Coordinates of C-alpha atoms in Angstrom, one line a residue:
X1 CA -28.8 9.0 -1.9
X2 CA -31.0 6.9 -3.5
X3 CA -32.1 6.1 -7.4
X4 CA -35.1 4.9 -8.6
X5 CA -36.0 2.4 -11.8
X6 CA -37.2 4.4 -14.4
X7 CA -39.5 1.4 -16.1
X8 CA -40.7 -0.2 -12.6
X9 CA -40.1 1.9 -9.7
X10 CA -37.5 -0.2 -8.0
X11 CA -34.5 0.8 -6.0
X12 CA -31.4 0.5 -8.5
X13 CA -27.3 0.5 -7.4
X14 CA -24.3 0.9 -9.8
X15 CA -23.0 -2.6 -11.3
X16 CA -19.1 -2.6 -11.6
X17 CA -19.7 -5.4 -14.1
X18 CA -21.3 -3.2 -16.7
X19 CA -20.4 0.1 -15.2
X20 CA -23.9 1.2 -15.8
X21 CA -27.1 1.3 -13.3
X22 CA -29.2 -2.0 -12.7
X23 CA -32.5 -2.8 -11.4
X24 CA -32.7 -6.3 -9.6
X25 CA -36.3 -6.0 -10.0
X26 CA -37.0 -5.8 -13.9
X27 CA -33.7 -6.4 -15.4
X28 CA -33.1 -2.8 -16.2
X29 CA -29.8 -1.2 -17.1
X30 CA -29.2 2.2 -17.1
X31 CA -26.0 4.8 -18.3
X32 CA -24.4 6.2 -15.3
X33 CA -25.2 10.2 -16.8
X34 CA -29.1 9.4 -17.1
X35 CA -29.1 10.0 -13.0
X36 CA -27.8 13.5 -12.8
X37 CA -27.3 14.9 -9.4
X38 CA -28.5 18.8 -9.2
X39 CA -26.8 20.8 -6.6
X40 CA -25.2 24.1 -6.1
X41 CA -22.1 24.8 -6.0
X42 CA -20.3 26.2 -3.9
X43 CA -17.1 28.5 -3.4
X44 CA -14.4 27.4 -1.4
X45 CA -11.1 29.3 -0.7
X46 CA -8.0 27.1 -2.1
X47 CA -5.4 25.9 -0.2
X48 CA -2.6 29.2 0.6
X49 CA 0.5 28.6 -1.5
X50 CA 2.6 29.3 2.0
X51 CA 0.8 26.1 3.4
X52 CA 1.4 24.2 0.2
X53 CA 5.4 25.4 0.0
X54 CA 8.4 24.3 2.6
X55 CA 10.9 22.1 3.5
X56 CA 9.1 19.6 5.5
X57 CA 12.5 17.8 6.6
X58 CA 11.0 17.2 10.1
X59 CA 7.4 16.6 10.0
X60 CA 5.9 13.1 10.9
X61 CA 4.2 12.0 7.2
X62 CA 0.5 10.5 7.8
X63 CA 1.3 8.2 5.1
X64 CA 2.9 6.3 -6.4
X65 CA 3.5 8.5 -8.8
X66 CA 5.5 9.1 -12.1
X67 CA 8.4 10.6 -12.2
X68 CA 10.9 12.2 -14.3
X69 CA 14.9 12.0 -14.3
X70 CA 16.8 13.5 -11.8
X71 CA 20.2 15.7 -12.8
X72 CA 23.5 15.7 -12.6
X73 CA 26.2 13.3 -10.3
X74 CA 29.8 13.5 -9.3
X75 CA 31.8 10.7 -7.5
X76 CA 34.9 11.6 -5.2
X77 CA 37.7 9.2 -3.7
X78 CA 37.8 8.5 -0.2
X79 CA 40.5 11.3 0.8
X80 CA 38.9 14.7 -0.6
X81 CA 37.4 17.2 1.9
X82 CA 34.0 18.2 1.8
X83 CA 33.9 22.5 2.6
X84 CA 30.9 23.2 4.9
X85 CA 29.6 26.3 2.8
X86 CA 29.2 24.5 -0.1
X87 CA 26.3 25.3 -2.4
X88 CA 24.0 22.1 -3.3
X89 CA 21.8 24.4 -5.3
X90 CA 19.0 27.4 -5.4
X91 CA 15.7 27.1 -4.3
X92 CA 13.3 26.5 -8.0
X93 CA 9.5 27.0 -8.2
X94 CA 7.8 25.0 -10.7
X95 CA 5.3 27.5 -11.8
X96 CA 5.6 26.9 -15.2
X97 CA 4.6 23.4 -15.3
X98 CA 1.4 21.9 -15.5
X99 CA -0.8 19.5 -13.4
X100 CA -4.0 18.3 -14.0
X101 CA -5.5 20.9 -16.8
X102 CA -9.1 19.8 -15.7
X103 CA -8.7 20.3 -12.3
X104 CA -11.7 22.9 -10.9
X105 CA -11.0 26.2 -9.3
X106 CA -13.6 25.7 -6.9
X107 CA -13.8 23.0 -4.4
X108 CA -16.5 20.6 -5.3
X109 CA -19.9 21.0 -3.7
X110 CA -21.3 19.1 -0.6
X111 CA -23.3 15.9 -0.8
X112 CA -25.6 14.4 1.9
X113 CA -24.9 11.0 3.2
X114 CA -26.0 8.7 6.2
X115 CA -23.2 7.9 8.5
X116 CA -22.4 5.2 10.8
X117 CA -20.6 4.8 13.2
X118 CA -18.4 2.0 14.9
X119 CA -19.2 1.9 18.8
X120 CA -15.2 -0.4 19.3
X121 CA -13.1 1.1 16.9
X122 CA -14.7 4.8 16.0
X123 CA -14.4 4.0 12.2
X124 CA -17.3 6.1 10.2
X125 CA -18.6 4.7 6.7
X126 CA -21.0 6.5 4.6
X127 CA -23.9 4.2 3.7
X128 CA -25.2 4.6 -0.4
X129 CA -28.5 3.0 -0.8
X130 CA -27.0 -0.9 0.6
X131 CA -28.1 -2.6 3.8
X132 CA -26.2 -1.4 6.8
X133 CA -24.0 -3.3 7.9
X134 CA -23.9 -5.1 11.3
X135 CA -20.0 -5.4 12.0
X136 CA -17.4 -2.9 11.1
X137 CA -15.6 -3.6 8.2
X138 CA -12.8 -2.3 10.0
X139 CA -12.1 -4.2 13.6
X140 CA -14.9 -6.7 13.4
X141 CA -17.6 -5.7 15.9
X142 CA -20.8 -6.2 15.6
X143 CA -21.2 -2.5 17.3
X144 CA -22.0 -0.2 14.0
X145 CA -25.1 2.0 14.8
X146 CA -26.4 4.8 12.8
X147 CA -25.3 8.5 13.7
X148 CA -26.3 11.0 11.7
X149 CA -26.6 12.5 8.2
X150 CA -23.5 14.6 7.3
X151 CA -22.9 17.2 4.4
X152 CA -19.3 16.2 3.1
X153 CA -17.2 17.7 0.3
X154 CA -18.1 16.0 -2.5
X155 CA -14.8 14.3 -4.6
X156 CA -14.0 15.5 -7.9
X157 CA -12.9 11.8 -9.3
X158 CA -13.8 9.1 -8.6
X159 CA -12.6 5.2 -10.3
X160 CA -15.9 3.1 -10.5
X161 CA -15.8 -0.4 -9.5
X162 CA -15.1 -2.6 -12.1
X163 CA -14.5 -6.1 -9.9
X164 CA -17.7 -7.3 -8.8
X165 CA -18.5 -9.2 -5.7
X166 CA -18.5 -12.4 -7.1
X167 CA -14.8 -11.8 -8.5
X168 CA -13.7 -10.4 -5.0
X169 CA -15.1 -13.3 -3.7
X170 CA -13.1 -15.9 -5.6
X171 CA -9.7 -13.6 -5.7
X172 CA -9.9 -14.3 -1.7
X173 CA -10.9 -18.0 -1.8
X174 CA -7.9 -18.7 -4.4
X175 CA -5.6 -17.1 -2.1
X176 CA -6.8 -18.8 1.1
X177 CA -7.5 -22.0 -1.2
X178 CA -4.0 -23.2 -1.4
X179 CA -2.2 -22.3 1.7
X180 CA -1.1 -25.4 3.7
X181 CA -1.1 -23.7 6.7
X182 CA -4.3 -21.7 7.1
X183 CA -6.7 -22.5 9.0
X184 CA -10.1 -23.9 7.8
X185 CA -12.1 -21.6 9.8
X186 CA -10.4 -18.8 7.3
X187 CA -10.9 -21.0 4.4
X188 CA -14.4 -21.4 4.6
X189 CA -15.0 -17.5 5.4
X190 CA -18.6 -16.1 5.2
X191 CA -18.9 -14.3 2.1
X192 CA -21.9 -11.8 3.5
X193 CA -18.7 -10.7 5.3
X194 CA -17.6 -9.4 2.0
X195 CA -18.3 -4.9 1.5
X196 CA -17.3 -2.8 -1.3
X197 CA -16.1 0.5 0.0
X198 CA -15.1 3.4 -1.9
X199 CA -11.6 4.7 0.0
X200 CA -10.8 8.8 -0.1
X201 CA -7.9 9.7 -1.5
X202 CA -6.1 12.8 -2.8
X203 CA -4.0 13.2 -5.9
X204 CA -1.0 15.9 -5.5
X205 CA 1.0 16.8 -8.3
X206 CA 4.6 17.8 -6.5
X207 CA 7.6 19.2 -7.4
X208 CA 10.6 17.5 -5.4
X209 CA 14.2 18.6 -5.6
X210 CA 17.5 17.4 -4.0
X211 CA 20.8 17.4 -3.5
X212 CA 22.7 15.2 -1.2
X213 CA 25.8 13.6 -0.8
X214 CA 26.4 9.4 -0.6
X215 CA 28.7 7.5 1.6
X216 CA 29.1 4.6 -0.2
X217 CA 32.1 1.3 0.2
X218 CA 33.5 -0.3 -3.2
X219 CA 35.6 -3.4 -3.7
X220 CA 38.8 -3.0 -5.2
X221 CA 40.4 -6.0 -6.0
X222 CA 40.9 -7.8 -2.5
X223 CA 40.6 -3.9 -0.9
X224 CA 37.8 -2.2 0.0
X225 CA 37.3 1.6 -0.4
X226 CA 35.2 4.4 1.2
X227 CA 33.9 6.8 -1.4
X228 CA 31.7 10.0 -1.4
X229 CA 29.3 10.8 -3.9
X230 CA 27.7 13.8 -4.9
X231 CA 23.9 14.0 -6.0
X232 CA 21.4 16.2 -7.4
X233 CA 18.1 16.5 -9.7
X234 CA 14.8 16.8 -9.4
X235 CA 11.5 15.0 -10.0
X236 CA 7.9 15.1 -11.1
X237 CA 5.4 13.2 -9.5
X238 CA 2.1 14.2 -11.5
X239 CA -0.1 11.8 -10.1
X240 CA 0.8 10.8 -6.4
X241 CA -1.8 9.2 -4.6
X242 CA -2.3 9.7 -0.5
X243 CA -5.5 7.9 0.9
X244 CA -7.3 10.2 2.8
X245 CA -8.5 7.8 5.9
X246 CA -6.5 8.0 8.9
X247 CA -8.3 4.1 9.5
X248 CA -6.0 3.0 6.4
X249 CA -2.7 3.0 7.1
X250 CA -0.1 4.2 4.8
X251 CA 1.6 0.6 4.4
X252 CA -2.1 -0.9 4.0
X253 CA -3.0 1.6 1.3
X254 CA 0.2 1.5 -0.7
X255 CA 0.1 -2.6 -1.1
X256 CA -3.4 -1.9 -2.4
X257 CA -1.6 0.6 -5.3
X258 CA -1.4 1.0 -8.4
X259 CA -4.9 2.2 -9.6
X260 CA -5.3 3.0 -13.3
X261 CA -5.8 6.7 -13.6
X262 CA -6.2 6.4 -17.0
X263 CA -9.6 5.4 -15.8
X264 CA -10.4 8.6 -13.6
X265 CA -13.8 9.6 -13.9
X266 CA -15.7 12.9 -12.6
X267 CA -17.4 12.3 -10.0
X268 CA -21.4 11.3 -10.2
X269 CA -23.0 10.1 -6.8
X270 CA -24.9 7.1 -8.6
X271 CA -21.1 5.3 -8.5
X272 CA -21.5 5.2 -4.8
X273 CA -25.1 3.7 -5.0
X274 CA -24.7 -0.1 -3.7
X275 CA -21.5 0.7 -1.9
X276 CA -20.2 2.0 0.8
X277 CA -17.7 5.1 1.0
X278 CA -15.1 6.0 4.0
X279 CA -15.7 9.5 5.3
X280 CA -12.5 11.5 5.2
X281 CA -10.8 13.1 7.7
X282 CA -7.6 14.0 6.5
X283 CA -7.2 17.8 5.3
X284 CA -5.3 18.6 1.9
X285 CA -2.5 20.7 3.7
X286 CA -2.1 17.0 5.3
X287 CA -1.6 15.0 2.5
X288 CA 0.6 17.5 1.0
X289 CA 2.8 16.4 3.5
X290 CA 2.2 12.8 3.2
X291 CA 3.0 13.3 -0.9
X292 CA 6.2 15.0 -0.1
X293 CA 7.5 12.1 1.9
X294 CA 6.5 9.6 -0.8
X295 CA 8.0 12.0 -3.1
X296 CA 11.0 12.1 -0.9
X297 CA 11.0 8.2 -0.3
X298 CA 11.3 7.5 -4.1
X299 CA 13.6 9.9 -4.9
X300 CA 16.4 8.8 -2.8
X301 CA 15.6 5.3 -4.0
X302 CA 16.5 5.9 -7.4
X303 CA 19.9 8.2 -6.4
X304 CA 21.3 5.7 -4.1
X305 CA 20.7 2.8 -7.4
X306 CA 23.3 5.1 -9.1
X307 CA 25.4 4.8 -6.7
X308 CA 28.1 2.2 -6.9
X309 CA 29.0 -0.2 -4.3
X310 CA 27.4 -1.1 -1.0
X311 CA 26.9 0.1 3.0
X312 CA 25.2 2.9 1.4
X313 CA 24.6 6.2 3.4
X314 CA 23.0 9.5 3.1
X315 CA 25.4 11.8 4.6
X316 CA 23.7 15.0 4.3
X317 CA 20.5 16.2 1.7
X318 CA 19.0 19.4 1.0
X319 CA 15.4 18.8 -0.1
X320 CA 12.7 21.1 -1.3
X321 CA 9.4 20.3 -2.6
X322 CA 6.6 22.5 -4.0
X323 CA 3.1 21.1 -4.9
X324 CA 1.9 22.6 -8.0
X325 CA -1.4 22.1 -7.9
X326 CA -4.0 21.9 -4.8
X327 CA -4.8 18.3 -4.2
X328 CA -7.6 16.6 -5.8
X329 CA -9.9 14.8 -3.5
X330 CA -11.3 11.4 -5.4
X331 CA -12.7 8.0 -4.5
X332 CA -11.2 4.8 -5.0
X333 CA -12.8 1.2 -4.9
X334 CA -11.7 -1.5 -2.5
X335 CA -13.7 -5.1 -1.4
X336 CA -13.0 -5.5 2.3
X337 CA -13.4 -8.9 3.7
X338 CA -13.1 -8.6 8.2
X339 CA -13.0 -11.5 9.7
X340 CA -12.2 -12.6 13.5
X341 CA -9.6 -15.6 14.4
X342 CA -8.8 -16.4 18.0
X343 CA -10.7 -13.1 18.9
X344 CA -8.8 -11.1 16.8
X345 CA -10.1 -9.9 13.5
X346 CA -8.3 -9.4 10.4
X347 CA -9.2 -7.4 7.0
X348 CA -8.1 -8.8 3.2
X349 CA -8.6 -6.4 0.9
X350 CA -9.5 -6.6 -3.1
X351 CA -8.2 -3.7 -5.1
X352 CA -12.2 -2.9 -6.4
X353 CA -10.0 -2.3 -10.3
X354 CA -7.2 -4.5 -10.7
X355 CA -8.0 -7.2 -8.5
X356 CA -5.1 -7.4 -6.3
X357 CA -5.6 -9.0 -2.7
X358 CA -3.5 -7.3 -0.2
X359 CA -3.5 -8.6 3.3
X360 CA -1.6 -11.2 5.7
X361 CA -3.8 -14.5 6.8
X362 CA -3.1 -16.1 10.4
X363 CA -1.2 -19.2 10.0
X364 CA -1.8 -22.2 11.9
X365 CA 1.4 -22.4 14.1
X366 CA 0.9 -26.0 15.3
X367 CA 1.0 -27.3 11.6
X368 CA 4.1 -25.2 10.8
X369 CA 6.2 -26.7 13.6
X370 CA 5.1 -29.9 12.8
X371 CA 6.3 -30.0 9.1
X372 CA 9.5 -28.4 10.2
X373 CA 10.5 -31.2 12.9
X374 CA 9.4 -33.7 10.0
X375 CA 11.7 -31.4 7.4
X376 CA 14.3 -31.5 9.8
X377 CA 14.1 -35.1 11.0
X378 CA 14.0 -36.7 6.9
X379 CA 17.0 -34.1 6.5
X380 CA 18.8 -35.7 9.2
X381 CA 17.6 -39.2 8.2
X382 CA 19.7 -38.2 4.4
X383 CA 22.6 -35.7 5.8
X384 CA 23.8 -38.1 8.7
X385 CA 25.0 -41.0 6.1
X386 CA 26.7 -38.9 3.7
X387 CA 28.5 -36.9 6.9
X388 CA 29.2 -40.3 8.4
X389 CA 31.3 -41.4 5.1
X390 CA 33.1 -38.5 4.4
X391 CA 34.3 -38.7 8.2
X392 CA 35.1 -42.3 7.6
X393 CA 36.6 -41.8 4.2
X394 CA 38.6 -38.8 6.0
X395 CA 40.1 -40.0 8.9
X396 CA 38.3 -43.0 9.9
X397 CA 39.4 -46.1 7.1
X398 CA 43.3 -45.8 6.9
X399 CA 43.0 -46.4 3.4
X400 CA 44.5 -44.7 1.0
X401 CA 42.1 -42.6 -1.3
X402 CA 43.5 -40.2 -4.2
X403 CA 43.5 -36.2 -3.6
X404 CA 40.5 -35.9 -6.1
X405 CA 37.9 -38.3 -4.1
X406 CA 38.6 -36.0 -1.4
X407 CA 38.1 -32.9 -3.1
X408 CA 34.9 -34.7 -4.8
X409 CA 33.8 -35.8 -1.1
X410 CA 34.9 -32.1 0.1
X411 CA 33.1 -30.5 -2.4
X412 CA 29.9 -32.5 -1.9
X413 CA 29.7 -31.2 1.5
X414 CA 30.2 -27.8 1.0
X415 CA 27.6 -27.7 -1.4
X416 CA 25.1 -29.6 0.9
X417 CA 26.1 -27.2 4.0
X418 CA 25.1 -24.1 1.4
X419 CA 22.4 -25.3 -0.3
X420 CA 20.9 -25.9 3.2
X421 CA 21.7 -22.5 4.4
X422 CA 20.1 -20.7 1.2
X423 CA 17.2 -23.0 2.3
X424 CA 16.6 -21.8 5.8
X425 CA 17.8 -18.0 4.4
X426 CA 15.1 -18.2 2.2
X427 CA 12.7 -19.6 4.4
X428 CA 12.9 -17.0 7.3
X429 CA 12.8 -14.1 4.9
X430 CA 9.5 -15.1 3.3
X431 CA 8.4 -16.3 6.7
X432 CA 9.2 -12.5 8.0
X433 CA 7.7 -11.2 5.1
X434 CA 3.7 -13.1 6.1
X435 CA 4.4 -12.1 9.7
X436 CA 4.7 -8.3 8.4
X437 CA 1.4 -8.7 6.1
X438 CA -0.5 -10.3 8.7
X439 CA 0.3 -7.1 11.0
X440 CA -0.9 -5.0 8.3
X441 CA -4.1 -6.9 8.1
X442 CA -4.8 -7.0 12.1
X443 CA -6.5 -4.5 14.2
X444 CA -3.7 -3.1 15.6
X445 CA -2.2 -1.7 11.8
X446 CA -5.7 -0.9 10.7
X447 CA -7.1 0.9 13.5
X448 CA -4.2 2.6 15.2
X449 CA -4.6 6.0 13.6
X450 CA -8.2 5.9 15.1
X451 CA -7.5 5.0 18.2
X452 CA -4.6 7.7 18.7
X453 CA -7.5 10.1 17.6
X454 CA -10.2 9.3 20.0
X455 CA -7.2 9.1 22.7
X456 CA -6.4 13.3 21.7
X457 CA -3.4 12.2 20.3

């Protein structure tokens, strides 16, 4: 879909800046509704309730919301019996209760778009009146070739851009900026590698109940105890967001949350113009069950916190979910920046609203071992002395020395033994923690849906 300048002709695209149209040609700025898009629409049957109902205790999830407080809690000692038969609590729809009031009884109407297509990975992106682009924003390649024009459903939201490129741009750089041990190739990235993509998403508003019971141990005094707790409640999540790409995974997409839905707007084509949009292939009976997981996830989250003590165990749970309204297919905005290290490439992504940068960023591993054997070496340059006197003041001198220089000497080592400990703790767990994000932003994370698809699987 293309738009035209009104005053000179030109080709204009949507500027997230002043969230209104723009001509590079004249200088023109346009409002957003002065472009209408007229189609027909068209009638689509809605989701069956019997698809959008069940216990879904045992199906694989392809994957935030707000919630509401759960009910009531009980706490038993370690000795009492649990009866088999007992009732947790009745199966509850949630007729009654609202979701989104402007939500459409008819599925939104199709809308033409060019699609190409990765010839590596199999990713598809919808192209909106910007240069196609020559690697896939996805794995890298420089294999993206044009494959056809496509009707798709057309979203009913959509959340405009509002970070522009040259934000994106130096969110990224002050990330990579400052990291000792990147690389420079990453630091000096190519910023034509930098595309604005539109992600598909569906919002669910779901209905999740539960009961459960909570193995749980509790100190008491120098004892510890075994208890069994008793939950139940239910929650509301009216908003709860499940991308709709099976190239994103679920961890990728839920580092790139929140979004503001405060700033949901319907859905208008000339948003997309300048950008381009992921094609879709999840199917809303899908991300029902991806929002009931989520759902489920974040429920049990908040029971076990009111639980008391530690080793903390779901025994046994009795959920039941019902989504209350069919979900709501919209757009959100991302900046994608792929780049390859070592023959390997690697995505950062911008949240296109808030700004957040989500992604991992290879590490140069030489560097990092060579400031740890200098770390370690200046530690043992300082440690060594003061280990060496305390010996010497212990058992080495035969002097006599009072009980509280030894306690002071005693002490002093104990606190240097822990203080290194908490040192290397806390090293390994943040270490573990860039190891995990850089995973996330590899090939493997990002394009292992895809590749299970074009496998069958």
């Amino acid at each position: 879909m293309i738009q035209f300048c009104k005053n000179c002709g030109a080709k204009i695209v949507f500027d997230p800046k002043t969230n209104c149209m723009y001509c590079d040609n004249c200088g023109s700025f346009f409002d957003v509704s002065e472009y209408q898009i007229e189609e027909g629409y068209q009638e689509d049957a809605p989701v069956p309730q019997s698809q959008l109902y069940g216990d879904y205790a045992n199906t694989p999830a392809h994957g935030g919301g707000q919630q509401q407080a759960y009910g009531s809690q009980q706490t038993y000692g370690s000795g009492q019996q649990y009866g088999s038969q007992q009732t947790y609590g009745t199966q509850q729809q949630y007729a009654g209760q609202q979701g989104y009031t402007d939500q459409q009884a008819y599925a939104p109407p199709d809308m033409e778009c060019y699609i190409y297509r990765c010839g590596s990975c199999g990713a598809e992106i919808s192209i909106n009146n910007v240069e196609a682009s020559t690697f896939c924003v996805y794995c890298g390649n420089p294999n993206v070739v044009f494959s056809r024009v496509a009707k798709i459903k057309r979203p009913q939201k959509i959340i405009p851009f509002s970070v522009t490129w040259q934000q994106a741009e130096m969110l990224i750089r002050a990330k990579v900026r400052d990291g000792f041990f990147i690389p420079n190739e990453i630091k000096n990235f190519r910023v034509e590698m930098l595309r604005g993509i539109y992600i598909p998403y569906y919002i669910t508003c779901i209905g999740y109940r539960d009961a459960m019971e909570v193995k749980s141990t509790v100190k008491r005094g120098k004892n510890s105890e075994t208890i069994y707790s008793l939950r139940s409640g239910y929650c509301v999540f009216d908003r709860m967001t499940t991308d709709a790409s099976r190239r994103l995974t679920d961890a990728t997409s839920e580092k790139l949350e929140p979004f503001n839905m405060q700033e949901l707007k319907d859905f208008n084509e000339n948003y997309l113009t300048g950008f381009y949009a992921d094609v879709s292939d999840v199917e809303p009976q899908e991300a029902c069950v991806t929002a009931y997981w989520r759902a489920r996830g974040l429920f049990e989250e908040e029971i076990l916190k009111s639980v008391e003590g530690s080793s903390k165990k779901i025994l046994q749970q009795y959920p039941e979910y019902i989504v209350q309204t069919e979900p709501m297919k919209t757009m959100f905005p991302a900046w994608f920046l792929t780049f390859r290290y070592k023959d390997r490439p690697y995505t950062i992504l911008v949240n296109g609203q808030t700004g957040k940068v989500v992604g991992g960023i290879p590490w140069n591993k030489t560097k990092f071992i060579t400031l740890f054997l200098i770390i370690a070496v200046l530690l043992s340059i300082i440690l060594i002395p003061i280990l060496k006197g305390y010996f010497i003041l212990e058992f080495g001198s035969g002097r006599r020395y009072s009980s509280s220089s030894n306690d002071s000497s005693g002490k002093l080592l104990v606190y240097i033994v822990i203080g290194a400990g908490l040192a290397i703790s806390a090293g390994v767990t943040k270490l573990k923690r860039v190891l995990k994000s850089i995973r996330l932003a590899s090939e493997s994370s990002l394009t292992s849906f895809v590749s299970k698809r074009q496998k069958g699987g």
